[in-house]
């Protein structure tokens, strides 16, 4: 989608540091890491948030989670633990309107909430 930051990353118009890619899903390093390891996993098909994705293309949720599972099982994250977060809307502070799943880990994480 035009003017979508993550679609531009997928088209390589904006650089990113790839950690995972398959036919449908792309994983890359978050530029403002909130933990020692912080990645973003996105589907190559644009939707604006996980609620839209779950209505329009629910299979994509599974595809993204399968990619996260492959990636985290290929390194220490799965063994040591990690967190997946997806922000929806203003109260959650969503800033990029291409559905994305934060994968946080690489250290003991604090509790979350407000
Ligand atoms: P959210 O606030 O949940 O919408 O998450 C958007 C995330 O995208 C934030 O954690 C940003 O740090 C991250 N971000 C913004 N621009 C880029 C970029 N060019 N490359 C990688 N991550 C980015
Ligand atoms: Zn997009």
GROMACS .gro file of C-alpha atoms in nm, residues 16-77:
model
   62
   16UNK     CA    1   1.582  -0.270   0.721
   17UNK     CA    2   1.783  -0.541   0.890
   18UNK     CA    3   1.620  -0.869   0.795
   19UNK     CA    4   1.619  -1.158   1.041
   20UNK     CA    5   1.358  -1.379   0.873
   21UNK     CA    6   1.183  -1.409   0.539
   22UNK     CA    7   0.962  -1.661   0.365
   23UNK     CA    8   0.711  -1.635   0.083
   24UNK     CA    9   0.455  -1.458   0.302
   25UNK     CA   10   0.622  -1.313   0.610
   26UNK     CA   11   0.910  -1.072   0.676
   27UNK     CA   12   1.091  -1.024   1.009
   28UNK     CA   13   1.330  -0.736   1.081
   29UNK     CA   14   1.500  -0.547   1.363
   30UNK     CA   15   1.301  -0.268   1.531
   31UNK     CA   16   1.500   0.058   1.503
   32UNK     CA   17   1.403   0.169   1.855
   33UNK     CA   18   1.454  -0.152   2.055
   34UNK     CA   19   1.252  -0.188   2.376
   35UNK     CA   20   1.455  -0.493   2.485
   36UNK     CA   21   1.794  -0.645   2.400
   37UNK     CA   22   1.632  -0.825   2.111
   38UNK     CA   23   1.333  -0.662   1.943
   39UNK     CA   24   1.202  -0.773   1.607
   40UNK     CA   25   0.895  -0.693   1.402
   41UNK     CA   26   0.715  -0.966   1.207
   42UNK     CA   27   0.481  -0.857   0.931
   43UNK     CA   28   0.276  -1.027   0.663
   44UNK     CA   29   0.361  -0.925   0.308
   45UNK     CA   30  -0.008  -0.853   0.246
   46UNK     CA   31  -0.107  -0.516   0.390
   47UNK     CA   32  -0.374  -0.494   0.662
   48UNK     CA   33  -0.390  -0.211   0.914
   49UNK     CA   34  -0.415  -0.400   1.244
   50UNK     CA   35  -0.475  -0.748   1.380
   51UNK     CA   36  -0.851  -0.699   1.405
   52UNK     CA   37  -0.872  -0.613   1.037
   53UNK     CA   38  -0.640  -0.904   0.959
   54UNK     CA   39  -0.854  -1.146   1.160
   55UNK     CA   40  -1.162  -1.045   0.961
   56UNK     CA   41  -1.014  -1.002   0.612
   57UNK     CA   42  -0.741  -1.266   0.604
   58UNK     CA   43  -0.747  -1.475   0.924
   59UNK     CA   44  -0.505  -1.736   0.783
   60UNK     CA   45  -0.235  -1.468   0.789
   61UNK     CA   46  -0.232  -1.467   1.169
   62UNK     CA   47  -0.127  -1.832   1.163
   63UNK     CA   48   0.129  -1.763   0.892
   64UNK     CA   49   0.291  -1.488   1.097
   65UNK     CA   50   0.291  -1.700   1.415
   66UNK     CA   51   0.440  -1.994   1.227
   67UNK     CA   52   0.719  -1.765   1.107
   68UNK     CA   53   0.777  -1.639   1.462
   69UNK     CA   54   0.789  -1.996   1.586
   70UNK     CA   55   1.039  -2.100   1.315
   71UNK     CA   56   1.257  -1.799   1.388
   72UNK     CA   57   1.255  -1.830   1.767
   73UNK     CA   58   1.323  -2.203   1.746
   74UNK     CA   59   1.623  -2.137   1.521
   75UNK     CA   60   1.799  -1.947   1.802
   76UNK     CA   61   1.791  -1.916   2.182
   77UNK     CA   62   1.469  -1.714   2.204
   0.00000   0.00000   0.00000
